[in-house]
Amino acid sequence: MKPILDIIVVTYDQNHELKCFIESILAQTEENWRMLVIHDGPSVQFGKIMEAYLGDHRIDYMLTDKRYNDWGHSLRKIGVERLGDSEYTLISNADNYYAPVFIKEMCHRKADLVYCDLVHSHWGYQARESRLRRRAVDCGNVIIRTELLKRVGWNHFDYAADWHVIEECLETEATVQKVNACLFVHN
């Protein structure tokens, strides 16, 4: 059975945070997902952390040969280029985490792009209503139909690259639905 959601996770030396992220996904009420964790450059500690999850066929990981140091955007591009046959894709950072119903609430919609409200560290950890505009959304609280994301690609590497990708998806006249619940914490 193809997964309903592919999750691309980017990280750099976020050891405890990464464990929290993965555990928040393992705690999901919807179990039909697949995750690729990508570390920005070589790391012995990262490999040791990921060994604990080798028994779960849904979780895979890789390290890049060099450190890109571009907020994870080169890693996101690598992840998008490796996408398979899932219905939706989520792109996130390893220091974020999710409510246990995130996948269930987000993926059982009929839109090309689905988003929810969030708690964001840049806003002092206040719950905020998310909007589809720059500085009001994060790639971590948006899922995009995988075929659409593969078509658009990840072609931006500046600080606001996630907004540019979301905007390019919207420009395709993608259908949009919002889940009126705070299901994501951005750190």
PDB file of C-alpha atoms in Angstrom:
ATOM      1  CA  MET A   1       0.000   0.000   0.000  1.00  0.00           C
ATOM      2  CA  LYS A   2       1.414   3.385  -0.949  1.00  0.00           C
ATOM      3  CA  PRO A   3       1.883   5.827   1.913  1.00  0.00           C
ATOM      4  CA  ILE A   4      -0.572   8.666   2.316  1.00  0.00           C
ATOM      5  CA  LEU A   5       2.269  10.971   3.400  1.00  0.00           C
ATOM      6  CA  ASP A   6       5.983  11.278   2.649  1.00  0.00           C
ATOM      7  CA  ILE A   7       7.839  13.245   5.317  1.00  0.00           C
ATOM      8  CA  ILE A   8      11.151  14.913   4.448  1.00  0.00           C
ATOM      9  CA  VAL A   9      13.025  15.965   7.597  1.00  0.00           C
ATOM     10  CA  VAL A  10      16.190  18.066   7.489  1.00  0.00           C
ATOM     11  CA  THR A  11      18.600  18.333  10.391  1.00  0.00           C
ATOM     12  CA  TYR A  12      22.038  19.403  11.554  1.00  0.00           C
ATOM     13  CA  ASP A  13      23.248  18.296  14.993  1.00  0.00           C
ATOM     14  CA  GLN A  14      19.751  18.377  16.501  1.00  0.00           C
ATOM     15  CA  ASN A  15      20.191  15.203  18.517  1.00  0.00           C
ATOM     16  CA  HIS A  16      17.528  15.433  21.231  1.00  0.00           C
ATOM     17  CA  GLU A  17      15.258  17.507  19.024  1.00  0.00           C
ATOM     18  CA  LEU A  18      15.409  14.857  16.284  1.00  0.00           C
ATOM     19  CA  LYS A  19      14.307  12.157  18.724  1.00  0.00           C
ATOM     20  CA  CYS A  20      11.362  14.344  19.794  1.00  0.00           C
ATOM     21  CA  PHE A  21      10.403  14.935  16.149  1.00  0.00           C
ATOM     22  CA  ILE A  22      10.508  11.248  15.241  1.00  0.00           C
ATOM     23  CA  GLU A  23       8.572  10.266  18.361  1.00  0.00           C
ATOM     24  CA  SER A  24       5.874  12.834  17.504  1.00  0.00           C
ATOM     25  CA  ILE A  25       5.472  11.112  14.136  1.00  0.00           C
ATOM     26  CA  LEU A  26       5.529   7.629  15.662  1.00  0.00           C
ATOM     27  CA  ALA A  27       2.715   8.809  17.978  1.00  0.00           C
ATOM     28  CA  GLN A  28       0.437   9.678  15.047  1.00  0.00           C
ATOM     29  CA  THR A  29      -3.012   8.085  14.946  1.00  0.00           C
ATOM     30  CA  GLU A  30      -2.557   7.603  11.166  1.00  0.00           C
ATOM     31  CA  GLU A  31       0.259   5.105  10.607  1.00  0.00           C
ATOM     32  CA  ASN A  32       0.446   5.113   6.794  1.00  0.00           C
ATOM     33  CA  TRP A  33       3.447   7.401   6.287  1.00  0.00           C
ATOM     34  CA  ARG A  34       7.082   7.221   5.193  1.00  0.00           C
ATOM     35  CA  MET A  35       9.947   9.401   6.484  1.00  0.00           C
ATOM     36  CA  LEU A  36      13.340  10.393   5.086  1.00  0.00           C
ATOM     37  CA  VAL A  37      15.657  12.176   7.537  1.00  0.00           C
ATOM     38  CA  ILE A  38      18.561  14.025   5.883  1.00  0.00           C
ATOM     39  CA  HIS A  39      21.532  15.294   7.898  1.00  0.00           C
ATOM     40  CA  ASP A  40      23.500  18.285   6.577  1.00  0.00           C
ATOM     41  CA  GLY A  41      26.989  16.780   6.327  1.00  0.00           C
ATOM     42  CA  PRO A  42      28.813  13.946   8.084  1.00  0.00           C
ATOM     43  CA  SER A  43      27.928  13.080  11.700  1.00  0.00           C
ATOM     44  CA  VAL A  44      28.713  10.044  13.850  1.00  0.00           C
ATOM     45  CA  GLN A  45      26.101  10.988  16.466  1.00  0.00           C
ATOM     46  CA  PHE A  46      23.319  11.235  13.866  1.00  0.00           C
ATOM     47  CA  GLY A  47      23.975   7.670  12.720  1.00  0.00           C
ATOM     48  CA  LYS A  48      23.837   6.423  16.303  1.00  0.00           C
ATOM     49  CA  ILE A  49      20.491   8.140  16.872  1.00  0.00           C
ATOM     50  CA  MET A  50      18.991   6.752  13.676  1.00  0.00           C
ATOM     51  CA  GLU A  51      20.093   3.189  14.489  1.00  0.00           C
ATOM     52  CA  ALA A  52      17.366   3.118  17.143  1.00  0.00           C
ATOM     53  CA  TYR A  53      14.743   3.424  14.376  1.00  0.00           C
ATOM     54  CA  LEU A  54      16.132   0.879  11.905  1.00  0.00           C
ATOM     55  CA  GLY A  55      13.415  -1.620  12.856  1.00  0.00           C
ATOM     56  CA  ASP A  56      10.695   0.639  11.453  1.00  0.00           C
ATOM     57  CA  HIS A  57      10.494   0.146   7.671  1.00  0.00           C
ATOM     58  CA  ARG A  58       8.827   3.569   7.295  1.00  0.00           C
ATOM     59  CA  ILE A  59      11.936   5.463   8.443  1.00  0.00           C
ATOM     60  CA  ASP A  60      15.019   5.962   6.274  1.00  0.00           C
ATOM     61  CA  TYR A  61      17.919   8.351   6.613  1.00  0.00           C
ATOM     62  CA  MET A  62      20.952   9.721   4.830  1.00  0.00           C
ATOM     63  CA  LEU A  63      23.848  12.114   5.368  1.00  0.00           C
ATOM     64  CA  THR A  64      25.197  14.454   2.726  1.00  0.00           C
ATOM     65  CA  ASP A  65      28.900  14.268   1.897  1.00  0.00           C
ATOM     66  CA  LYS A  66      29.356  17.956   2.632  1.00  0.00           C
ATOM     67  CA  ARG A  67      27.661  20.584   4.779  1.00  0.00           C
ATOM     68  CA  TYR A  68      25.499  22.973   2.738  1.00  0.00           C
ATOM     69  CA  ASN A  69      24.616  25.299   5.639  1.00  0.00           C
ATOM     70  CA  ASP A  70      21.666  26.902   3.789  1.00  0.00           C
ATOM     71  CA  TRP A  71      18.820  26.434   6.310  1.00  0.00           C
ATOM     72  CA  GLY A  72      18.333  22.910   4.957  1.00  0.00           C
ATOM     73  CA  HIS A  73      17.119  23.992   1.528  1.00  0.00           C
ATOM     74  CA  SER A  74      19.647  21.909  -0.441  1.00  0.00           C
ATOM     75  CA  LEU A  75      18.552  18.922   1.643  1.00  0.00           C
ATOM     76  CA  ARG A  76      14.898  19.656   0.883  1.00  0.00           C
ATOM     77  CA  LYS A  77      15.723  19.691  -2.826  1.00  0.00           C
ATOM     78  CA  ILE A  78      17.415  16.280  -2.462  1.00  0.00           C
ATOM     79  CA  GLY A  79      14.358  14.961  -0.621  1.00  0.00           C
ATOM     80  CA  VAL A  80      11.873  16.280  -3.178  1.00  0.00           C
ATOM     81  CA  GLU A  81      13.902  14.722  -5.998  1.00  0.00           C
ATOM     82  CA  ARG A  82      13.646  11.327  -4.226  1.00  0.00           C
ATOM     83  CA  LEU A  83       9.880  11.441  -3.671  1.00  0.00           C
ATOM     84  CA  GLY A  84       7.920   8.354  -4.545  1.00  0.00           C
ATOM     85  CA  ASP A  85       4.255   7.567  -4.920  1.00  0.00           C
ATOM     86  CA  SER A  86       2.689   9.055  -1.795  1.00  0.00           C
ATOM     87  CA  GLU A  87      -0.454  11.148  -1.973  1.00  0.00           C
ATOM     88  CA  TYR A  88       0.987  14.084   0.004  1.00  0.00           C
ATOM     89  CA  THR A  89       4.366  15.384   1.190  1.00  0.00           C
ATOM     90  CA  LEU A  90       5.353  17.218   4.352  1.00  0.00           C
ATOM     91  CA  ILE A  91       8.723  18.997   4.617  1.00  0.00           C
ATOM     92  CA  SER A  92       9.924  19.891   8.090  1.00  0.00           C
ATOM     93  CA  ASN A  93      12.902  20.506  10.363  1.00  0.00           C
ATOM     94  CA  ALA A  94      14.001  18.057  13.042  1.00  0.00           C
ATOM     95  CA  ASP A  95      13.450  20.539  15.871  1.00  0.00           C
ATOM     96  CA  ASN A  96       9.701  20.764  15.180  1.00  0.00           C
ATOM     97  CA  TYR A  97       6.938  18.456  16.375  1.00  0.00           C
ATOM     98  CA  TYR A  98       3.340  17.561  15.682  1.00  0.00           C
ATOM     99  CA  ALA A  99       0.053  16.841  17.464  1.00  0.00           C
ATOM    100  CA  PRO A 100      -0.806  13.108  17.310  1.00  0.00           C
ATOM    101  CA  VAL A 101      -3.705  13.765  14.906  1.00  0.00           C
ATOM    102  CA  PHE A 102      -1.724  15.904  12.429  1.00  0.00           C
ATOM    103  CA  ILE A 103      -1.499  13.296   9.645  1.00  0.00           C
ATOM    104  CA  LYS A 104      -5.094  12.124  10.076  1.00  0.00           C
ATOM    105  CA  GLU A 105      -6.517  15.648  10.081  1.00  0.00           C
ATOM    106  CA  MET A 106      -4.349  16.944   7.243  1.00  0.00           C
ATOM    107  CA  CYS A 107      -4.201  14.035   4.797  1.00  0.00           C
ATOM    108  CA  HIS A 108      -7.856  13.079   4.674  1.00  0.00           C
ATOM    109  CA  ARG A 109      -8.795  16.189   2.698  1.00  0.00           C
ATOM    110  CA  LYS A 110      -9.365  16.542  -1.028  1.00  0.00           C
ATOM    111  CA  ALA A 111      -7.182  19.604  -1.699  1.00  0.00           C
ATOM    112  CA  ASP A 112      -3.796  19.920  -3.403  1.00  0.00           C
ATOM    113  CA  LEU A 113      -2.432  22.000  -0.519  1.00  0.00           C
ATOM    114  CA  VAL A 114      -3.615  21.679   3.083  1.00  0.00           C
ATOM    115  CA  TYR A 115      -2.435  23.825   5.985  1.00  0.00           C
ATOM    116  CA  CYS A 116      -3.198  24.336   9.657  1.00  0.00           C
ATOM    117  CA  ASP A 117      -2.516  26.854  12.399  1.00  0.00           C
ATOM    118  CA  LEU A 118       0.724  26.727  14.361  1.00  0.00           C
ATOM    119  CA  VAL A 119       2.743  27.743  17.367  1.00  0.00           C
ATOM    120  CA  HIS A 120       5.930  29.473  16.182  1.00  0.00           C
ATOM    121  CA  SER A 121       9.147  30.294  18.025  1.00  0.00           C
ATOM    122  CA  HIS A 122       9.568  33.490  15.988  1.00  0.00           C
ATOM    123  CA  TRP A 123       6.262  34.692  17.446  1.00  0.00           C
ATOM    124  CA  GLY A 124       7.216  33.986  21.072  1.00  0.00           C
ATOM    125  CA  TYR A 125       5.544  30.549  21.077  1.00  0.00           C
ATOM    126  CA  GLN A 126       2.119  32.074  20.693  1.00  0.00           C
ATOM    127  CA  ALA A 127      -0.531  30.160  18.782  1.00  0.00           C
ATOM    128  CA  ARG A 128      -1.202  32.003  15.550  1.00  0.00           C
ATOM    129  CA  GLU A 129      -3.668  31.723  12.751  1.00  0.00           C
ATOM    130  CA  SER A 130      -1.723  30.700   9.686  1.00  0.00           C
ATOM    131  CA  ARG A 131      -2.339  32.405   6.349  1.00  0.00           C
ATOM    132  CA  LEU A 132      -1.003  31.609   2.914  1.00  0.00           C
ATOM    133  CA  ARG A 133       1.324  34.581   2.665  1.00  0.00           C
ATOM    134  CA  ARG A 134       4.969  35.252   3.467  1.00  0.00           C
ATOM    135  CA  ARG A 135       5.766  35.369   7.217  1.00  0.00           C
ATOM    136  CA  ALA A 136       2.410  33.769   8.085  1.00  0.00           C
ATOM    137  CA  VAL A 137       3.057  30.136   7.128  1.00  0.00           C
ATOM    138  CA  ASP A 138       5.873  27.578   7.330  1.00  0.00           C
ATOM    139  CA  CYS A 139       6.542  24.525   5.181  1.00  0.00           C
ATOM    140  CA  GLY A 140       6.118  22.465   8.366  1.00  0.00           C
ATOM    141  CA  ASN A 141       2.399  23.248   8.680  1.00  0.00           C
ATOM    142  CA  VAL A 142       1.623  22.608   5.008  1.00  0.00           C
ATOM    143  CA  ILE A 143       1.207  19.370   3.118  1.00  0.00           C
ATOM    144  CA  ILE A 144       1.314  19.424  -0.673  1.00  0.00           C
ATOM    145  CA  ARG A 145       0.058  16.823  -3.101  1.00  0.00           C
ATOM    146  CA  THR A 146       3.223  14.916  -4.013  1.00  0.00           C
ATOM    147  CA  GLU A 147       2.728  15.036  -7.789  1.00  0.00           C
ATOM    148  CA  LEU A 148       2.335  18.843  -7.577  1.00  0.00           C
ATOM    149  CA  LEU A 149       5.444  19.265  -5.400  1.00  0.00           C
ATOM    150  CA  LYS A 150       7.500  17.086  -7.752  1.00  0.00           C
ATOM    151  CA  ARG A 151       6.324  19.198 -10.696  1.00  0.00           C
ATOM    152  CA  VAL A 152       7.148  22.511  -8.954  1.00  0.00           C
ATOM    153  CA  GLY A 153      10.341  21.237  -7.290  1.00  0.00           C
ATOM    154  CA  TRP A 154      12.442  22.907  -4.599  1.00  0.00           C
ATOM    155  CA  ASN A 155      14.408  25.561  -6.453  1.00  0.00           C
ATOM    156  CA  HIS A 156      15.012  28.269  -3.853  1.00  0.00           C
ATOM    157  CA  PHE A 157      17.764  28.526  -1.257  1.00  0.00           C
ATOM    158  CA  ASP A 158      17.195  31.877   0.472  1.00  0.00           C
ATOM    159  CA  TYR A 159      15.741  32.330   3.950  1.00  0.00           C
ATOM    160  CA  ALA A 160      12.133  32.389   2.662  1.00  0.00           C
ATOM    161  CA  ALA A 161      12.524  29.472   0.241  1.00  0.00           C
ATOM    162  CA  ASP A 162       9.652  27.528   1.786  1.00  0.00           C
ATOM    163  CA  TRP A 163       7.291  30.445   1.075  1.00  0.00           C
ATOM    164  CA  HIS A 164       8.503  30.656  -2.543  1.00  0.00           C
ATOM    165  CA  VAL A 165       7.760  26.944  -3.071  1.00  0.00           C
ATOM    166  CA  ILE A 166       4.300  27.271  -1.489  1.00  0.00           C
ATOM    167  CA  GLU A 167       3.625  30.341  -3.652  1.00  0.00           C
ATOM    168  CA  GLU A 168       4.671  28.467  -6.807  1.00  0.00           C
ATOM    169  CA  CYS A 169       2.290  25.644  -5.888  1.00  0.00           C
ATOM    170  CA  LEU A 170      -0.528  28.166  -5.424  1.00  0.00           C
ATOM    171  CA  GLU A 171       0.241  29.702  -8.827  1.00  0.00           C
ATOM    172  CA  THR A 172      -0.682  26.364 -10.445  1.00  0.00           C
ATOM    173  CA  GLU A 173      -4.277  27.021  -9.326  1.00  0.00           C
ATOM    174  CA  ALA A 174      -3.938  24.314  -6.706  1.00  0.00           C
ATOM    175  CA  THR A 175      -6.970  23.652  -4.576  1.00  0.00           C
ATOM    176  CA  VAL A 176      -6.498  24.706  -0.951  1.00  0.00           C
ATOM    177  CA  GLN A 177      -8.050  23.699   2.348  1.00  0.00           C
ATOM    178  CA  LYS A 178      -7.306  24.890   5.854  1.00  0.00           C
ATOM    179  CA  VAL A 179      -7.639  22.758   8.980  1.00  0.00           C
ATOM    180  CA  ASN A 180      -8.732  25.146  11.723  1.00  0.00           C
ATOM    181  CA  ALA A 181      -6.618  23.607  14.468  1.00  0.00           C
ATOM    182  CA  CYS A 182      -3.145  24.243  15.879  1.00  0.00           C
ATOM    183  CA  LEU A 183      -1.401  20.942  15.027  1.00  0.00           C
ATOM    184  CA  PHE A 184       2.245  22.039  14.598  1.00  0.00           C
ATOM    185  CA  VAL A 185       4.944  23.557  16.782  1.00  0.00           C
ATOM    186  CA  HIS A 186       7.820  25.311  15.033  1.00  0.00           C
ATOM    187  CA  ASN A 187      10.998  25.748  17.111  1.00  0.00           C
TER     188      ASN A 187
END
